[in-house]
Amino acid sequence: MEQRLANTWRMTVNEKKFIESALVSGLRVDGRNVYDYRKLSINFGKEDGSAEVHLGQTRVMGIVTSQLVQPYRDRPNEGTLSIFTEFSPMADPSFEPGRPGEFAVELGRVIDRGLRESRAVDTESLCVLAGKLVWAIRIDLHILDNGGNLVDAANVAALAALSTFRRPECSLGGENGQEVIVHPPEAREPLPLIIHHLPIAVTFAFFSDESTLVVDPTHQEEAVMAGRMTATLNTNGDICAIQKAGGEGVPQSVIMHCLRIAATKAADVTVKIRDTVEAYNTERALRKIKRHSAPVALDVSGTLPNLRKNQVKSEDQREVSGSVGTQVEKLKLMNERKNSDQSNDIEGKVVTKSLEQGGTNSKDGNPRSFIGGPSSWNPYSRGVDSDFLKLSLASRDTSKFSKKQKGSQSEKSTQQASPKGSAEDMKAISPATESAKIASQTHGEKTLKDAVKPKHKRKKKAPSAVDGS
Amino acid sequence: MEIDRADGRNPNQLRPLSCSRGVLNRAHGSASWAQGSTQVLAAVYGPKAGTKKNENPEKASVEVIWKPKTGQIGKQEKEYEMVLKRTLQSICILTIHPNTTTSVIVQVVHDDGALLPCAINASCAALVDAGIPLKHLAVAICCCLADSGLVMLDPTKLEEEKMKAFVYLVLPNSILSVLPEESSSVKGEQMEQGLITSVTHGVMSVDDYLHCLERGRAATSKMSDFLRRNLQPQLSSDSSKAG
């Protein structure tokens, strides 16, 4: 008992008096205005569904996972959402491991009410087989650093993690459609959750002097405060939850005033969350495209890209990088041979230009510089090797469906084809696949040239299907 | 026989290391250690008054709490806590603050293979950040053994699952002595040759184990250089956060 008392952090009387008297004049210890939030920053982890939120000194990590379970009896068509809060002992010396204290339970309940009972996450879309199998979404919130106002930070962490979480796609199969097949992320793109609105929690702290209230208290202000209130609202103007558990009594006018402030704060935070999630999603989409074109970037720039991307097979890299120098020469020779067509000349210039640019290794730069290439590349204008053509169309075809498995298979098949053929063939094939993959990159960017292409593809589908498999 | 690793490393190559100290504000010492994608956050509080009932009150004690990324604490986490506790107890100078407890809290941020060595490295850095007196630093590494007998260092999660066996090794930091002639020796052997902790999974022959040990030792010199470089510059400007 004495040990625990010795180890708890207690605020000195001087500090308390200082904070209180500063607040009477509207000054906060960290220099903020009374209604200001601390700096909020959201970072995402490597996996989908993991987010870390920094609200000033407070740090909370949110992780979302999913599992297939049996639904509740009274709701056979709905998935479930459960929130687990971990008050890690690293956040505060007074947090003890083991059973959650009353504050931890209260925090969990406030976030739960805001998210689940306001139906922010669509649970009906989580149903797979009515009455038998549904998705259970589990949110783990780890409090890493207690700098005050854990409720708000944990709420933002939960929302950010839910917004970026992707659950595996599953389909019904079997004899009578009763078997559930869960597709791994490599086979089919996992799906995001349907989130109707973002309930944002805003916490107010009241002090013994009746007119003083602050938004987003730090842990020192929390030690001094006499009462607190958390209002969870969304940008539609709905109040999802209000929590005021005891503490100092507060007049009604103050409560209404707080709700109005909370509405503006909720709007700011919602915009912030939406922006960071957008940025993460575009970065994630770019990452997927990069996986296709990583060998391309290699050819062009001649430098090895970040080797941490597991999807790119090391064999491909080594084989391709070995022939970079010769490829550059080969392409130039090829371009000289195509001098008959004017468009091909342009293509040749564009290709060599981008090859020279390759030193900068800008993966964004490559598709831009190659946009001129595929549109002017007319496979029927010159006497092109039919194998070269089939392989390039095959890899373009398969990557168009953006199935990474097939993409890697075609890479394998083209690479396997090359050692079999003569040295010349290898050099001819790899630049072809390179330009084909570049074409597939432009596919991702959806230019008008796409409208022209399908004609060629349909005709060539038969032989390419034979080759691509 | 050459085995191609998925990320293109050769068998003796470690993943990129990164360490940042002082990441948390309330904790007395904290460190975040990442080896490739595996990332662990460690925080240290201490020394706190009093020891637990079954601990020796004449010495300082170390308490470890392991927090997994998701799910409840099970036997695996308890085992990690025990290994970490024993390892850290052997590097802390326990006689300086008797009847105190130093708590080390480990939070797994992402697990992509070699989790326990990453946690040990993170805890060591966090202890330094907190200013807890240590005899020497410890560097931890994972060596895995493929079916062909090839020893690979620092496997990723996929590699760990495919391997025949793997071993976590914790070795003392390499010594940088001011007096080059003298080197501390324990019972006639060099201290650098010592081994603090070794945890094996799977079956391996004695020769393979000794082979892993050699490889691990060679790699730890690189890691201890990294650790030393990382820890040194901030030492002078650190102010005590305890209390």
XYZ file of C-alpha atoms in Angstrom:
712
model
C 0.000 0.000 0.000
C 2.736 2.406 0.942
C 4.678 1.371 -2.122
C 1.816 2.269 -4.364
C 1.443 5.643 -2.689
C 5.139 6.228 -3.040
C 4.998 5.471 -6.740
C 1.975 7.512 -7.784
C 2.512 10.881 -9.314
C 0.798 13.576 -7.362
C 0.540 17.188 -8.285
C 1.982 19.725 -5.892
C -0.222 22.407 -4.370
C 1.847 25.105 -6.093
C 1.277 23.611 -9.520
C -2.454 23.342 -8.872
C -2.781 26.923 -7.753
C -0.745 28.109 -10.704
C -2.885 26.324 -13.278
C -6.126 27.488 -11.666
C -5.150 31.111 -11.364
C -3.843 31.173 -14.932
C -7.146 29.806 -16.172
C -9.095 32.530 -14.409
C -7.364 34.991 -16.739
C -7.942 32.672 -19.720
C -4.333 31.491 -19.979
C -3.354 27.875 -20.328
C -0.058 26.473 -19.208
C 0.967 25.326 -22.683
C 0.031 28.663 -24.252
C -3.124 27.525 -26.027
C -6.408 29.376 -26.122
C -9.189 28.012 -23.975
C -11.013 26.415 -26.911
C -7.968 25.226 -28.865
C -7.105 21.640 -29.660
C -3.545 20.427 -29.553
C -1.815 19.411 -32.738
C -3.402 16.251 -34.077
C -1.390 13.974 -36.319
C -2.410 10.564 -37.641
C 0.109 8.038 -38.904
C -0.688 4.715 -40.439
C 1.169 1.488 -39.946
C 2.309 -0.990 -42.541
C -0.798 -3.107 -42.354
C -4.297 -2.043 -43.267
C -6.257 -1.074 -40.212
C -3.498 0.183 -37.961
C -3.268 3.826 -37.016
C -1.316 5.833 -34.470
C -2.619 9.169 -33.280
C -0.606 11.904 -31.608
C -2.700 14.562 -29.886
C -0.030 16.788 -28.418
C 1.763 14.464 -26.020
C -0.977 11.848 -25.930
C -0.288 8.837 -28.073
C -2.820 6.112 -28.903
C -2.498 3.204 -31.315
C -5.575 1.622 -32.864
C -5.584 -1.775 -34.572
C -8.531 -3.361 -36.345
C -8.793 -7.078 -37.067
C -11.629 -9.227 -38.306
C -12.787 -12.756 -37.817
C -15.656 -14.913 -39.004
C -17.981 -15.874 -36.151
C -21.527 -16.881 -35.459
C -23.856 -13.926 -35.096
C -25.888 -13.101 -32.018
C -29.245 -14.863 -31.860
C -31.292 -11.709 -31.861
C -29.394 -10.200 -34.797
C -28.703 -12.932 -37.309
C -28.059 -10.570 -40.208
C -25.587 -8.240 -38.637
C -21.882 -8.376 -37.998
C -20.441 -7.349 -34.650
C -18.112 -4.590 -33.586
C -16.194 -4.818 -30.322
C -13.764 -2.388 -28.788
C -10.962 -3.367 -26.430
C -9.005 -0.672 -24.678
C -5.608 -1.439 -23.242
C -4.342 1.027 -20.728
C -0.727 0.064 -21.146
C 1.426 0.640 -18.054
C 3.820 2.511 -20.318
C 1.366 5.362 -20.672
C 1.271 6.411 -17.048
C 3.019 5.191 -13.924
C -0.330 4.785 -12.223
C -1.707 2.402 -14.843
C -1.356 -1.119 -13.619
C -1.377 -4.233 -15.733
C -4.223 -6.680 -15.401
C -7.848 -5.821 -14.925
C -8.893 -2.490 -16.444
C -9.660 0.245 -13.944
C -12.923 2.188 -13.955
C -11.528 4.915 -16.161
C -10.498 2.393 -18.772
C -13.961 0.867 -18.750
C -15.571 4.287 -19.030
C -13.386 5.204 -21.999
C -14.234 1.964 -23.738
C -17.935 2.539 -23.194
C -17.894 6.129 -24.470
C -16.163 5.124 -27.696
C -18.407 2.097 -28.034
C -21.560 4.204 -27.728
C -20.250 6.703 -30.211
C -19.326 4.102 -32.819
C -21.653 1.193 -32.443
C -24.869 2.585 -31.130
C -24.842 5.486 -33.551
C -24.489 2.946 -36.365
C -21.433 4.633 -37.791
C -20.144 1.331 -39.142
C -22.580 -0.567 -41.330
C -22.946 -3.956 -39.690
C -25.429 -5.424 -42.148
C -22.819 -5.463 -44.882
C -20.700 -7.664 -42.644
C -23.133 -10.531 -42.924
C -21.900 -13.479 -44.977
C -24.422 -16.225 -44.261
C -27.479 -15.085 -42.385
C -27.724 -16.786 -39.059
C -24.486 -18.708 -39.519
C -21.440 -16.612 -40.299
C -20.762 -12.934 -39.935
C -17.668 -10.782 -39.667
C -16.727 -9.720 -36.174
C -14.657 -6.552 -36.218
C -12.371 -6.117 -33.244
C -10.781 -2.765 -32.448
C -7.819 -2.791 -30.045
C -6.881 0.599 -28.681
C -3.506 0.764 -26.991
C -2.857 3.843 -24.920
C 0.865 4.407 -25.258
C 1.355 7.807 -23.663
C -1.033 9.633 -21.363
C -0.698 13.322 -22.055
C -4.321 14.002 -21.196
C -7.634 13.696 -23.064
C -7.392 10.009 -23.854
C -11.022 9.760 -24.966
C -10.668 12.064 -27.946
C -7.363 10.618 -29.082
C -8.586 7.043 -28.739
C -11.736 7.895 -30.682
C -9.751 9.370 -33.558
C -7.451 6.335 -33.532
C -10.439 3.993 -33.747
C -11.967 5.967 -36.632
C -8.698 6.209 -38.545
C -8.037 2.505 -38.143
C -11.582 1.608 -39.235
C -11.330 3.867 -42.271
C -8.201 2.179 -43.525
C -9.094 -1.371 -42.589
C -9.712 -3.860 -45.390
C -11.484 -7.129 -44.789
C -10.886 -10.150 -47.018
C -13.466 -10.757 -49.689
C -15.442 -13.925 -49.330
C -17.870 -15.629 -51.623
C -20.383 -18.387 -51.246
C -19.714 -21.653 -52.960
C -20.186 -25.350 -52.470
C -23.190 -27.477 -53.380
C -26.043 -25.403 -52.081
C -24.183 -22.160 -51.698
C -23.594 -22.793 -48.029
C -19.812 -22.967 -48.085
C -17.916 -19.780 -47.486
C -14.638 -19.269 -49.296
C -12.422 -16.546 -47.915
C -10.154 -15.119 -50.593
C -6.627 -14.204 -49.527
C -5.544 -10.624 -50.258
C -3.287 -11.760 -53.110
C -6.188 -13.354 -54.965
C -8.800 -10.688 -54.540
C -8.556 -7.131 -53.369
C -9.821 -6.841 -49.774
C -12.804 -4.581 -49.193
C -13.075 -1.526 -46.990
C -15.748 -1.178 -44.328
C -18.811 0.919 -44.988
C -18.707 3.873 -42.618
C -21.721 6.139 -42.704
C -20.405 8.979 -40.612
C -17.504 9.812 -38.302
C -18.530 10.422 -34.690
C -15.950 12.717 -33.116
C -15.577 12.997 -29.353
C -14.763 16.386 -27.850
C -13.879 16.603 -24.171
C -14.375 19.612 -21.934
C -12.896 20.100 -18.482
C -14.641 22.247 -15.864
C -12.885 23.907 -13.000
C -14.048 24.982 -9.590
C -14.414 28.555 -10.786
C -17.795 28.364 -12.524
C -17.057 30.154 -15.734
C -13.840 28.382 -16.566
C -13.877 25.545 -19.007
C -11.223 24.238 -21.390
C -11.282 22.013 -24.436
C -8.782 19.139 -24.737
C -7.198 19.181 -21.257
C -3.606 18.063 -20.725
C -2.909 15.591 -17.945
C -1.893 18.381 -15.596
C -5.184 20.171 -16.227
C -6.965 16.865 -15.720
C -5.377 16.541 -12.298
C -6.713 19.974 -11.357
C -10.159 19.861 -12.940
C -13.375 19.480 -11.009
C -15.513 17.832 -13.671
C -15.469 16.730 -17.290
C -17.857 16.215 -20.134
C -17.408 14.402 -23.414
C -19.719 15.117 -26.336
C -19.596 12.866 -29.382
C -20.970 14.509 -32.517
C -20.737 14.112 -36.244
C -20.708 16.707 -39.018
C -24.384 16.114 -39.807
C -25.189 17.849 -36.561
C -26.208 14.643 -34.770
C -25.243 14.129 -31.173
C -24.117 10.512 -30.910
C -23.313 10.475 -27.199
C -22.825 12.773 -24.233
C -20.993 11.613 -21.150
C -20.870 13.624 -17.976
C -20.221 11.319 -15.066
C -20.480 13.257 -11.837
C -18.059 15.991 -10.983
C -18.843 19.661 -10.606
C -22.405 20.746 -11.409
C -22.646 22.908 -14.499
C -25.483 25.264 -15.598
C -27.529 24.436 -18.708
C -26.312 27.450 -20.656
C -22.760 26.231 -20.319
C -23.742 22.799 -21.620
C -25.401 24.332 -24.698
C -22.358 26.517 -25.251
C -20.127 23.442 -25.060
C -22.213 21.594 -27.616
C -21.908 24.461 -30.044
C -18.131 24.538 -29.629
C -18.025 20.783 -29.998
C -19.830 21.022 -33.348
C -17.126 23.261 -34.816
C -14.322 21.132 -33.385
C -15.901 17.981 -34.738
C -15.967 19.501 -38.220
C -12.242 20.317 -38.048
C -11.266 16.879 -36.835
C -13.456 15.154 -39.431
C -11.758 17.084 -42.222
C -8.377 16.138 -40.805
C -9.244 12.443 -40.598
C -10.727 12.387 -44.094
C -7.662 14.078 -45.579
C -5.148 11.737 -43.983
C -7.196 8.671 -44.922
C -7.406 9.935 -48.521
C -3.662 10.445 -48.628
C -3.121 6.947 -47.245
C -5.475 5.393 -49.795
C -3.802 7.074 -52.748
C -0.414 6.044 -51.440
C -1.673 2.496 -51.054
C -3.009 2.467 -54.608
C 0.319 3.791 -55.855
C 2.083 1.065 -53.981
C -0.018 -1.533 -55.770
C 0.883 -0.089 -59.157
C 4.514 0.097 -58.161
C 4.535 -3.623 -57.516
C 3.704 -4.222 -61.170
C 6.194 -1.785 -62.494
C 9.106 -2.389 -60.158
C 10.970 -4.386 -62.834
C 10.252 -1.538 -65.263
C 11.803 1.044 -63.029
C 14.753 -1.257 -62.760
C 15.322 -1.471 -66.491
C 15.017 2.198 -67.043
C 16.988 3.547 -64.177
C 19.473 0.786 -63.800
C 19.381 1.113 -60.017
C 17.780 -1.390 -57.688
C 14.571 -0.132 -56.028
C 13.817 -0.520 -52.341
C 14.270 -4.232 -51.785
C 11.815 -4.446 -48.960
C 8.914 -5.057 -51.339
C 8.509 -8.793 -51.005
C 6.300 -9.170 -54.034
C 9.112 -8.530 -56.502
C 11.003 -11.742 -56.954
C 14.726 -11.387 -56.550
C 15.352 -13.560 -59.592
C 13.597 -11.056 -61.833
C 15.683 -8.221 -60.519
C 18.960 -9.934 -60.995
C 18.192 -11.155 -64.478
C 16.827 -7.852 -65.599
C 19.487 -5.665 -64.074
C 22.159 -7.802 -65.655
C 20.993 -6.816 -69.098
C 20.311 -3.125 -68.505
C 23.239 -1.832 -70.454
C 22.641 -4.091 -73.439
C 18.927 -3.339 -73.377
C 19.503 0.359 -73.743
C 21.599 -0.294 -76.823
C 19.140 -2.825 -78.178
C 16.234 -0.455 -77.834
C 18.139 2.253 -79.642
C 18.913 -0.183 -82.453
C 15.275 -1.249 -82.605
C 14.173 2.349 -82.796
C 16.566 3.039 -85.628
C 15.148 0.088 -87.529
C 11.630 1.483 -87.199
C 12.445 4.629 -89.106
C 9.710 4.038 -91.673
C 6.866 5.222 -89.477
C 7.002 8.776 -88.279
C 5.055 7.988 -85.161
C 7.596 5.374 -84.355
C 10.298 7.958 -84.574
C 8.537 9.980 -81.958
C 8.169 6.895 -79.867
C 11.845 6.159 -80.282
C 12.805 9.621 -79.141
C 10.457 9.420 -76.198
C 11.798 6.035 -75.208
C 15.440 7.054 -75.346
C 14.697 10.308 -73.581
C 13.038 8.518 -70.743
C 15.882 6.064 -70.579
C 18.247 8.954 -70.099
C 15.959 10.424 -67.504
C 16.048 7.119 -65.754
C 18.893 8.241 -63.565
C 16.515 10.257 -61.443
C 14.554 7.073 -60.757
C 11.214 8.815 -60.485
C 8.544 6.178 -60.726
C 5.994 8.888 -61.366
C 8.108 10.341 -64.124
C 8.160 7.129 -66.123
C 4.473 6.851 -66.997
C 4.400 10.504 -67.949
C 7.323 10.181 -70.294
C 5.973 7.006 -71.842
C 2.474 8.207 -72.560
C 3.576 9.095 -76.062
C 4.905 5.596 -76.640
C 1.999 3.118 -76.520
C -0.445 5.286 -78.481
C 1.886 5.466 -81.439
C 2.942 1.864 -81.110
C 1.118 0.137 -83.896
C 1.826 -3.590 -83.729
C 0.802 -4.159 -87.362
C 2.914 -1.489 -89.043
C 6.226 -3.308 -88.997
C 7.379 -6.851 -89.302
C 7.461 -7.596 -85.634
C 8.337 -10.965 -84.240
C 5.039 -12.666 -83.376
C 6.408 -14.192 -80.194
C 7.526 -10.766 -79.034
C 4.054 -9.482 -79.707
C 2.211 -12.315 -77.988
C 4.296 -12.070 -74.864
C 3.891 -8.339 -74.600
C 0.136 -8.509 -75.094
C -0.122 -11.413 -72.682
C 1.580 -9.525 -69.909
C -0.413 -6.400 -70.726
C -3.608 -8.434 -70.718
C -3.037 -10.094 -67.413
C -1.867 -7.009 -65.606
C -4.945 -5.211 -66.858
C -7.060 -7.399 -64.598
C -4.718 -6.331 -61.827
C -4.400 -9.782 -60.429
C -0.998 -9.830 -58.955
C -0.752 -13.593 -59.001
C -1.182 -13.718 -62.738
C 1.107 -10.775 -63.159
C 3.880 -12.515 -61.322
C 3.199 -15.679 -63.274
C 3.565 -13.879 -66.582
C 6.753 -12.312 -65.276
C 7.944 -15.776 -64.442
C 6.917 -17.120 -67.827
C 8.658 -14.318 -69.686
C 11.756 -14.754 -67.601
C 11.637 -18.503 -68.054
C 11.216 -18.022 -71.786
C 14.298 -15.861 -71.974
C 16.927 -18.322 -70.760
C 15.441 -20.907 -73.103
C 15.715 -18.676 -76.177
C 18.925 -17.289 -77.562
C 20.657 -14.318 -76.053
C 19.169 -12.043 -78.716
C 15.647 -13.208 -78.031
C 16.074 -12.463 -74.350
C 17.112 -8.927 -75.055
C 14.229 -8.476 -77.460
C 11.662 -9.915 -75.068
C 12.567 -7.986 -71.950
C 12.264 -4.521 -73.500
C 8.954 -5.659 -74.997
C 7.598 -6.666 -71.639
C 9.017 -3.450 -70.271
C 7.084 -1.336 -72.757
C 4.043 -3.551 -72.279
C 4.142 -3.016 -68.564
C 4.478 0.674 -69.135
C 1.344 0.409 -71.249
C -0.364 -1.303 -68.361
C 0.716 1.555 -66.109
C -0.986 4.028 -68.416
C -4.021 1.762 -68.215
C -4.090 2.513 -64.534
C -4.112 6.206 -65.377
C -7.094 5.859 -67.771
C -6.180 8.020 -70.730
C -8.168 8.359 -73.963
C -5.806 5.920 -75.618
C -7.472 3.133 -73.674
C -10.505 3.545 -75.846
C -8.406 2.616 -78.892
C -6.778 -0.466 -77.409
C -9.583 -2.984 -76.700
C -9.991 -3.654 -80.417
C -6.505 -5.136 -80.686
C -6.862 -7.053 -77.479
C -10.003 -8.916 -78.429
C -8.424 -10.162 -81.654
C -5.307 -11.272 -79.910
C -7.017 -12.871 -76.956
C -6.894 -16.426 -78.289
C -3.142 -16.710 -78.812
C -2.311 -14.651 -75.739
C -4.491 -16.843 -73.539
C -2.464 -19.821 -74.713
C 0.759 -17.987 -73.991
C -0.276 -16.252 -70.807
C -1.274 -19.465 -69.040
C 23.550 -24.181 -51.920
C 22.318 -20.663 -52.379
C 18.884 -19.874 -51.126
C 17.218 -16.789 -52.509
C 15.586 -14.724 -49.845
C 12.343 -12.993 -50.763
C 13.714 -9.510 -50.219
C 17.003 -10.155 -51.964
C 19.308 -10.211 -48.950
C 22.202 -12.589 -48.751
C 22.210 -15.042 -45.809
C 24.455 -12.869 -43.670
C 22.665 -9.621 -44.234
C 20.490 -7.991 -41.592
C 17.432 -5.947 -42.316
C 17.781 -2.182 -41.987
C 17.869 -1.182 -38.332
C 16.398 1.947 -36.876
C 16.238 3.093 -33.297
C 14.767 6.214 -31.788
C 14.926 7.012 -28.113
C 12.829 9.303 -25.972
C 9.661 8.788 -27.986
C 7.265 8.858 -25.034
C 6.737 11.744 -22.663
C 5.494 10.165 -19.433
C 7.822 7.191 -19.352
C 11.228 7.631 -17.752
C 12.899 5.997 -20.703
C 11.548 4.821 -24.021
C 12.818 3.495 -27.298
C 11.365 2.309 -30.550
C 13.378 -0.300 -32.410
C 12.648 -1.481 -35.925
C 14.324 -4.270 -37.873
C 12.844 -4.141 -41.354
C 9.082 -4.300 -40.787
C 9.233 -5.663 -37.255
C 8.751 -2.784 -34.866
C 8.683 -2.780 -31.076
C 8.151 0.065 -28.617
C 9.675 -0.281 -25.136
C 9.182 1.958 -22.122
C 10.945 1.915 -18.763
C 9.735 3.212 -15.440
C 11.981 3.071 -12.493
C 13.416 2.474 -10.113
C 10.162 2.310 -8.171
C 9.998 1.630 -4.466
C 9.446 -1.890 -3.274
C 9.741 -5.330 -4.741
C 7.231 -8.066 -5.325
C 6.707 -10.742 -2.725
C 8.750 -13.466 -4.370
C 11.665 -11.234 -5.296
C 14.820 -10.775 -3.315
C 14.588 -7.423 -1.495
C 18.341 -7.144 -1.192
C 18.669 -6.556 -4.893
C 16.923 -4.465 -7.484
C 14.403 -6.377 -9.536
C 13.226 -6.045 -13.093
C 9.593 -6.489 -14.056
C 8.604 -7.045 -17.661
C 5.160 -6.560 -19.158
C 4.690 -7.723 -22.730
C 1.786 -6.271 -24.666
C 0.883 -8.096 -27.870
C -0.545 -6.238 -30.820
C -3.971 -7.756 -30.571
C -5.637 -10.407 -28.511
C -5.236 -11.566 -24.976
C -2.071 -12.394 -23.135
C -1.319 -16.073 -23.466
C 1.493 -18.473 -22.784
C 3.670 -17.183 -25.614
C 3.615 -13.695 -24.132
C 4.403 -15.047 -20.669
C 7.384 -16.906 -22.061
C 8.689 -13.798 -23.772
C 8.273 -11.869 -20.538
C 10.297 -14.453 -18.656
C 13.133 -14.557 -21.187
C 13.290 -10.781 -21.360
C 13.283 -10.470 -17.591
C 16.135 -12.906 -17.105
C 18.152 -11.299 -19.899
C 17.712 -7.797 -18.543
C 18.478 -8.911 -15.015
C 21.828 -10.148 -16.160
C 22.812 -6.850 -17.711
C 21.524 -4.486 -15.010
C 23.700 -3.784 -12.014
C 21.294 -5.059 -9.409
C 23.242 -4.110 -6.324
C 23.012 -0.356 -6.781
C 19.353 0.214 -5.831
C 18.225 -2.619 -3.594
C 14.540 -3.089 -2.886
C 13.410 -1.335 -6.020
C 11.562 -2.463 -9.115
C 12.298 -1.291 -12.605
C 9.377 -1.920 -14.960
C 9.961 -2.533 -18.621
C 6.872 -2.467 -20.816
C 7.128 -3.815 -24.340
C 4.476 -3.089 -26.969
C 4.526 -4.961 -30.255
C 3.765 -2.551 -33.072
C 4.304 -4.940 -35.966
C 5.588 -8.502 -36.071
C 7.492 -9.580 -39.167
C 9.919 -12.142 -37.768
C 12.646 -11.926 -35.095
C 10.235 -10.386 -32.592
C 11.989 -11.332 -29.373
C 15.429 -10.076 -30.447
C 13.846 -6.824 -31.577
C 12.158 -6.477 -28.184
C 15.397 -7.168 -26.329
C 17.212 -4.532 -28.365
C 14.418 -2.040 -27.788
C 14.394 -2.707 -24.018
C 18.146 -2.266 -23.836
C 17.918 1.097 -25.599
C 15.021 2.142 -23.346
C 17.030 1.244 -20.239
C 19.846 3.442 -21.472
C 17.375 6.235 -22.149
C 16.068 5.949 -18.587
C 19.540 6.030 -17.141
C 19.345 2.676 -15.368
C 22.870 1.516 -14.494
C 23.942 -1.363 -16.737
C 27.043 -3.535 -16.770
C 27.148 -3.622 -20.544
C 24.712 -3.556 -23.417
C 23.174 -6.563 -25.046
C 22.515 -7.170 -28.708
C 20.064 -9.795 -29.821
C 19.830 -11.562 -33.125
C 17.908 -14.396 -34.702
C 19.585 -17.096 -36.739
C 17.595 -19.624 -38.617
C 18.570 -22.919 -40.097
C 17.243 -24.053 -43.431
C 16.765 -27.689 -44.403
C 19.919 -27.558 -46.487
C 21.993 -26.584 -43.460
C 22.379 -22.993 -44.539
C 22.327 -20.487 -41.690
C 20.483 -17.250 -42.356
C 20.360 -14.190 -40.164
C 17.374 -12.032 -39.242
C 14.533 -13.924 -40.927
C 11.205 -12.390 -41.809
C 8.016 -13.996 -40.581
C 7.543 -16.068 -43.728
C 11.125 -17.306 -43.566
C 10.802 -18.179 -39.886
C 7.788 -20.335 -40.585
C 9.509 -22.193 -43.410
C 12.755 -22.931 -41.585
C 13.681 -26.160 -39.903
C 14.837 -24.422 -36.744
C 15.752 -21.004 -35.463
C 17.519 -19.626 -32.456
C 17.389 -16.285 -30.692
C 20.796 -15.258 -29.387
C 21.632 -12.464 -27.022
C 25.268 -11.553 -26.826
C 27.072 -8.869 -24.898
C 28.036 -5.710 -26.630
C 31.462 -5.655 -28.195
C 33.978 -3.909 -26.013
C 35.509 -0.588 -26.862
C 38.295 -0.329 -24.379
C 40.305 2.791 -23.648
C 43.268 0.611 -22.807
C 43.752 -1.600 -25.833
C 45.988 -4.109 -24.101
C 43.628 -5.049 -21.302
C 40.381 -6.764 -22.067
C 38.037 -7.955 -19.383
C 38.034 -11.661 -19.027
C 35.772 -13.940 -17.147
C 37.449 -17.097 -15.975
C 40.207 -16.873 -18.509
C 37.895 -16.458 -21.519
C 37.224 -13.195 -23.308
C 33.993 -11.495 -22.287
C 33.100 -10.957 -25.879
C 32.933 -14.691 -26.332
C 30.143 -14.960 -23.806
C 26.512 -15.701 -24.453
C 23.751 -14.203 -22.347
C 20.631 -15.898 -23.665
C 19.816 -18.491 -26.237
C 16.318 -19.725 -27.080
C 15.908 -22.377 -29.731
C 12.890 -23.551 -31.640
C 12.953 -26.698 -33.695
C 15.558 -29.393 -33.974
C 19.160 -28.646 -34.879
C 22.375 -30.577 -34.486
C 25.118 -29.407 -32.130
C 27.361 -28.449 -35.068
C 24.607 -26.399 -36.625
C 24.016 -24.674 -33.316
C 27.686 -23.768 -32.940
C 27.683 -22.576 -36.528
C 24.699 -20.318 -35.790
C 26.516 -19.042 -32.737
C 29.549 -18.043 -34.772
C 27.462 -16.299 -37.372
C 25.481 -14.534 -34.710
C 28.635 -13.348 -33.018
C 29.987 -11.949 -36.274
C 26.769 -10.055 -36.890
C 26.552 -8.629 -33.399
C 29.704 -6.609 -33.890
C 27.879 -4.700 -36.628
C 24.815 -4.301 -34.459
C 26.743 -3.116 -31.446
C 28.441 -0.487 -33.601
C 25.029 0.718 -34.671
C 23.802 0.707 -31.090
C 26.813 2.578 -29.835
C 26.534 5.219 -32.541
C 22.855 5.625 -31.883
C 23.152 5.920 -28.124
C 26.178 8.120 -27.843
C 25.331 11.635 -29.037
C 22.312 12.137 -26.815
C 23.897 10.960 -23.591
C 25.384 14.325 -22.655
C 22.181 16.297 -23.168
C 19.883 13.874 -21.367
C 18.176 15.119 -18.232
C 16.685 12.806 -15.674
C 12.948 12.310 -16.042
C 12.451 10.194 -12.944
C 10.249 11.617 -10.244
